[in-house]
Every structure is written in C-alpha cells, then in structure tokens.
mmCIF file of C-alpha atoms and ligand atoms in Angstrom:
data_model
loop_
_atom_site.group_PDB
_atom_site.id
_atom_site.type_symbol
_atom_site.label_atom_id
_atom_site.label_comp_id
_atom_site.label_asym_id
_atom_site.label_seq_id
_atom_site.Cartn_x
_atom_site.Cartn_y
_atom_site.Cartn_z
ATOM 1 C CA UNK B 47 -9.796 -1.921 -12.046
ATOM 2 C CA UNK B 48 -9.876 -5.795 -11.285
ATOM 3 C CA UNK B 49 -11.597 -8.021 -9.290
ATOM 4 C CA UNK B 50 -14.946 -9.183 -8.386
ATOM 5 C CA UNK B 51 -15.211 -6.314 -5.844
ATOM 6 C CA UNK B 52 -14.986 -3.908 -8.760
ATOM 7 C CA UNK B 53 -17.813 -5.259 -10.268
ATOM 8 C CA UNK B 54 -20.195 -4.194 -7.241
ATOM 9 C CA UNK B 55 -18.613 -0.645 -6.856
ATOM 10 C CA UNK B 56 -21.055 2.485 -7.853
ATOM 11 C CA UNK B 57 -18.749 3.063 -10.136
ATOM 12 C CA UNK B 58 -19.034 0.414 -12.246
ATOM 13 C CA UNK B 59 -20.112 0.563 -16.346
ATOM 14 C CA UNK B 60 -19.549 5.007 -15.204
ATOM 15 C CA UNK B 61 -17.361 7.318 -16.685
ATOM 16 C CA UNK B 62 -15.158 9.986 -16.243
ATOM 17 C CA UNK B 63 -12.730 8.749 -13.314
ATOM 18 C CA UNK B 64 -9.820 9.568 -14.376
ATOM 19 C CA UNK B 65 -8.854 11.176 -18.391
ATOM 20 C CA UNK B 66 -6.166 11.382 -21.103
ATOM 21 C CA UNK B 67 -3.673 12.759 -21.555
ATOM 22 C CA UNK B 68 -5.315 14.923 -24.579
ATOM 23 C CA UNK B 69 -8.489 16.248 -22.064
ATOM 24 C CA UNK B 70 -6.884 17.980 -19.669
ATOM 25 C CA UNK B 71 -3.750 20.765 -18.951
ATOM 26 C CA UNK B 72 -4.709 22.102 -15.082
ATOM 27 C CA UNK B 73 -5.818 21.184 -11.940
ATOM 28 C CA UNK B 74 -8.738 22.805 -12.762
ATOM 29 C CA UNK B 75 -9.017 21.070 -15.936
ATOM 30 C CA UNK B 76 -9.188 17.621 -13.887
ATOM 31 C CA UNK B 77 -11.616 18.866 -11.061
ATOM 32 C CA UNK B 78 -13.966 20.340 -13.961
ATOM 33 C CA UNK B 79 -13.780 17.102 -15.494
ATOM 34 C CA UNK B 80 -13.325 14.325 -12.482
ATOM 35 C CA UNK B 81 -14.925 16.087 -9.800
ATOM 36 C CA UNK B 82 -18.629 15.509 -10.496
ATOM 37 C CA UNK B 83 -18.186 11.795 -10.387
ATOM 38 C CA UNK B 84 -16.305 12.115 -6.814
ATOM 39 C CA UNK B 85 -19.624 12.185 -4.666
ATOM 40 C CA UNK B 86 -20.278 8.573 -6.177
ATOM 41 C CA UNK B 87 -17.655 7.526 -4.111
ATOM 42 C CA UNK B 88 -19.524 8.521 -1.112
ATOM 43 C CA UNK B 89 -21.389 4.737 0.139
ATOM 44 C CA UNK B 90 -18.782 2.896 -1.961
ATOM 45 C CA UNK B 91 -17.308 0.153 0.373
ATOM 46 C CA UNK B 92 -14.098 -0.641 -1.455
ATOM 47 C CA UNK B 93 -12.238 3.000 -1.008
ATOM 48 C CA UNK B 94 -9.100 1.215 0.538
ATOM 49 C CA UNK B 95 -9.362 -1.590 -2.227
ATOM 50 C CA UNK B 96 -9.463 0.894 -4.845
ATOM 51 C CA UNK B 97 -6.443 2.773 -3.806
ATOM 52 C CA UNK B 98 -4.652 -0.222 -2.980
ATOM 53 C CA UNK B 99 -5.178 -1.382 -6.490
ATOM 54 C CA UNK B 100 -4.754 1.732 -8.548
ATOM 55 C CA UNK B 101 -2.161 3.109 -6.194
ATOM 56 C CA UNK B 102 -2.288 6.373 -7.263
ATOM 57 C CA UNK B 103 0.867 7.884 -5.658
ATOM 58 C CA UNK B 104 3.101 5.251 -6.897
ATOM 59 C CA UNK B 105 1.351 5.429 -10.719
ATOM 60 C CA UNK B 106 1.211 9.467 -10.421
ATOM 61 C CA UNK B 107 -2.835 8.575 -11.011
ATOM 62 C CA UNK B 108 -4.726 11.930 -12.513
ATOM 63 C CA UNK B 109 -8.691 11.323 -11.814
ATOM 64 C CA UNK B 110 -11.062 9.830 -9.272
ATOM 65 C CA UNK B 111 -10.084 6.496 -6.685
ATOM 66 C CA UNK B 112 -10.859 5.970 -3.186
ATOM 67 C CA UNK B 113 -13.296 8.911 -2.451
ATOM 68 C CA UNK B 114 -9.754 11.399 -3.779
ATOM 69 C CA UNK B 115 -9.680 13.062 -6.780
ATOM 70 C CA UNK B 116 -6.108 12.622 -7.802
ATOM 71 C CA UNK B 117 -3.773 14.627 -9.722
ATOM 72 C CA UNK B 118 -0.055 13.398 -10.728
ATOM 73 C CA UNK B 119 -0.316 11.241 -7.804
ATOM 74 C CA UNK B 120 -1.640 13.729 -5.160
ATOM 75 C CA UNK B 121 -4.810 14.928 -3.900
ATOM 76 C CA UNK B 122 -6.448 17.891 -4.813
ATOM 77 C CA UNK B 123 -10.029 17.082 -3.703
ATOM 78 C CA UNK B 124 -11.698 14.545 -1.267
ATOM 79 C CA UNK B 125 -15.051 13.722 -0.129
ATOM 80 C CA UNK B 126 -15.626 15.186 4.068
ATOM 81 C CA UNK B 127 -15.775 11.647 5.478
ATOM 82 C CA UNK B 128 -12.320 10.148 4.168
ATOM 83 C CA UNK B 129 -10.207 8.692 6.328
ATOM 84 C CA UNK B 130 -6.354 8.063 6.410
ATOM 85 C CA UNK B 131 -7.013 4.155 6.991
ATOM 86 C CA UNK B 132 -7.836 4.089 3.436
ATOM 87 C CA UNK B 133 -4.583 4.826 2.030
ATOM 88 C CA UNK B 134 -3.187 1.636 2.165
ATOM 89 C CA UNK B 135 -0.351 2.575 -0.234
ATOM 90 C CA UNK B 136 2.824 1.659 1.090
ATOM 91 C CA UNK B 137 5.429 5.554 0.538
ATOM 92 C CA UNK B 138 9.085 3.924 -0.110
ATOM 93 C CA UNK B 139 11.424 5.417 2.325
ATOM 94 C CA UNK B 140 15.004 5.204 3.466
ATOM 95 C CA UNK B 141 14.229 2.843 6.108
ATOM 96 C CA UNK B 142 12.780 0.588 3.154
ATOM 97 C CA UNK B 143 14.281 -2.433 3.369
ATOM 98 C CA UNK B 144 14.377 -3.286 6.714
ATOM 99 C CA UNK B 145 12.507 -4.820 9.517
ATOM 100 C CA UNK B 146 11.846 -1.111 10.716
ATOM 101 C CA UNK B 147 10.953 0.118 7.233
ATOM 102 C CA UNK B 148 7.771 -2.301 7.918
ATOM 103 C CA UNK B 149 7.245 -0.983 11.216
ATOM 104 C CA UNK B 150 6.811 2.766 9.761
ATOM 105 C CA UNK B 151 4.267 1.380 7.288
ATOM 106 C CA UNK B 152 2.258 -0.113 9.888
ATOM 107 C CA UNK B 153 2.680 3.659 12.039
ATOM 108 C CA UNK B 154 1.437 5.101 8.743
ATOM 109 C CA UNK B 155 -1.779 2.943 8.110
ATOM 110 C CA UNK B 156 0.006 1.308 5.259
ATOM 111 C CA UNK B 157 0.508 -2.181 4.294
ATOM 112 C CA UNK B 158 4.574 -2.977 3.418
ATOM 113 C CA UNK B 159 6.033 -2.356 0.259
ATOM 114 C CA UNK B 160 7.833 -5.249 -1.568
ATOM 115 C CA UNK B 161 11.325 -4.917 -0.010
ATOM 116 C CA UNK B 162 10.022 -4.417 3.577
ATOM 117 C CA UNK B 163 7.968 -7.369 3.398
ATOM 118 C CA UNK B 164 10.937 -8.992 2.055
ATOM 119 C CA UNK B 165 13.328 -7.614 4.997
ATOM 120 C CA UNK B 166 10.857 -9.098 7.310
ATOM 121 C CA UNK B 167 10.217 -12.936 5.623
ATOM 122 C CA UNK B 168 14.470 -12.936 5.833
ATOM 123 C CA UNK B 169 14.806 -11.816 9.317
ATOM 124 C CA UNK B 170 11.992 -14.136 10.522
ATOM 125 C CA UNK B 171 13.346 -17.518 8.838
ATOM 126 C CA UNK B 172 16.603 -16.314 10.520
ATOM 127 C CA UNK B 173 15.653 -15.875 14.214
ATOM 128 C CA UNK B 174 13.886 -19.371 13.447
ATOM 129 C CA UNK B 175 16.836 -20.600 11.866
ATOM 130 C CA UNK B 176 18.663 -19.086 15.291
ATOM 131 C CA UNK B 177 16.055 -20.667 17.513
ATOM 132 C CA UNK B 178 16.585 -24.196 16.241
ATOM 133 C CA UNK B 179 19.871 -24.167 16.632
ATOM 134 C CA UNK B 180 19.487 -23.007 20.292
ATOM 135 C CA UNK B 181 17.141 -25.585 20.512
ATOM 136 C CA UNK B 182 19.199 -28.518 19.120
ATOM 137 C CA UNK B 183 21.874 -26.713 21.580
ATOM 138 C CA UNK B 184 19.979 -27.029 24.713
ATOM 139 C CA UNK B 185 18.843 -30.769 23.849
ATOM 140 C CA UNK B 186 22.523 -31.834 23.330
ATOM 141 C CA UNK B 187 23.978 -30.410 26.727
ATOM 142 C CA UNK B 188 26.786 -27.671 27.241
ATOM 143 C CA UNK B 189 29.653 -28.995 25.432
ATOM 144 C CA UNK B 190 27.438 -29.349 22.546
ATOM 145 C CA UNK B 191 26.195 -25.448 22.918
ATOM 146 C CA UNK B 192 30.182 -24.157 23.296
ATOM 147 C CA UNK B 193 30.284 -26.361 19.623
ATOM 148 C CA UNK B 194 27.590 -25.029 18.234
ATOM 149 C CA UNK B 195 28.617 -21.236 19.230
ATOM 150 C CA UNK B 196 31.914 -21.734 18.316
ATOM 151 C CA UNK B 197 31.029 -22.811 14.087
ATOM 152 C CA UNK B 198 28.569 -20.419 14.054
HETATM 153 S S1 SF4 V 387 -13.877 4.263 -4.296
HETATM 154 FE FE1 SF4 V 387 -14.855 5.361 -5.990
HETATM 155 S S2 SF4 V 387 -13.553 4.947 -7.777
HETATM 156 FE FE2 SF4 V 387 -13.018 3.435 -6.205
HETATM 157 S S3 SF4 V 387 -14.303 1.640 -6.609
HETATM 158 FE FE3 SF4 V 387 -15.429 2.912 -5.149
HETATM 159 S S4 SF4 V 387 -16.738 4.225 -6.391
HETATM 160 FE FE4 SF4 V 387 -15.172 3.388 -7.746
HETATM 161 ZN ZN1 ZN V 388 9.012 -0.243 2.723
#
C-alpha cells in the first residue's frame, strides 16, 4: 500500500492481509488465514482509500482491504458496518467509453475508469470548442453565423 495515509492505518507494520500463492487452495483456506485480521479494519478511516488503491476486483485481490476479505477479486466476508460508498472501484462496462459510461459510475458510487474520464475531458473541450464558436458567431452578426455554420 502507498501513501502517507497508509502509514496511519491499524494495519500498518501487521500481517496476514492478504497471502501467497503457496498458503492457501480454498475459500476456507483464505478466511482461516485472512479473517482474523478483518476486525482491525473496523475504526480504520481509509476503507475507500484502501480499495481504491489495491482495487481488488480489477487485480483479482485474495486477502483483507477495505473492511472485505477478498478472494480472486470478490468478497467472501465483510465487517456488519460496510458500506457500498466505499467501493470506489470503477466495474468497466459496455457503456465504458462514453459520457454515459461516467454517469453509471457515479449511479454506482464509483469514481470513472480511465476511458470514461477520457470520454468526458473530449466531449467537454468540444461543447467549449462549440460554444466559442457560437460565441464568435453571435459577436460577428448573422451573415457571419450562416458562415460559420456553413464550414463547420
Ligand atoms: S481498511 Fe483495513 S486493510 Fe485497508 S488500510 Fe484500513 S486497516 Fe488496512
Ligand atoms: Zn467506465
């Protein structure tokens, strides 16, 4: 984990959040060896920073982030009080890409994944780009807006 913010987690300098690939075979295996550590979780106040970082889903995580124990990316154990607002992982679907992709982050507590946020720097310089040129339109009078329509 990085950043200054991992420093001050309970979790800090403690073992046995997540395992290799030699400890474990089941489920079971992981919550046998994960799950004590998942109550020190409980007052940490970076859950949504830690998933955000480790992004478990994405990196098919197996052990402990964010108050979830993990396993190949989904969760098989969580402490009572978690809450959906911490999974700040963005889930790639087919609206990805677009303005709306973004939108259906948002509906989903999540912040936008690359290409969204991408979709939505593009379409804002355009409607900027579109504005100014109503703009420049407008301040030249009407035979200047039929010009500018008509090489656009
Ligand atoms: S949520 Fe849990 S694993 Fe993540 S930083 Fe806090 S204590 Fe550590
Ligand atoms: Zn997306």
């Amino acid at each position: 984990m990085t950043g200054g913010w991992a420093l001050r987690a309970p979790c800090h300098l403690r073992d046995g959040f997540t395992v290799t690939e030699d400890d474990w075979k089941t489920r079971a295996d992981l919550k046998r060896l994960c799950g004590p550590q998942l109550p020190t979780c409980g007052p940490c106040p970076f859950r949504a920073l830690c998933i955000a970082t480790v992004k478990p889903a994405q990196a098919k995580f197996d052990g402990i982030a964010g108050g979830r124990l993990w396993c190949n990316g989904d969760v098989i154990d969580a402490l009572d009080d978690v809450s959906d607002e911490e999974l700040a992982e963005p889930k790639l679907r087919a609206s990805c890409g677009t303005e709306a992709g973004a939108k259906d982050h948002t509906r989903h507590g999540e912040s936008p994944c690359l290409s969204c946020r991408q979709a939505v720097r593009e379409m804002t310089a355009r409607r900027k780009e579109e504005a100014e040129a109503n703009a420049r339109a407008k301040a030249n009078g009407p035979g200047q807006l039929q010009f500018e329509f008509a090489t656009t």
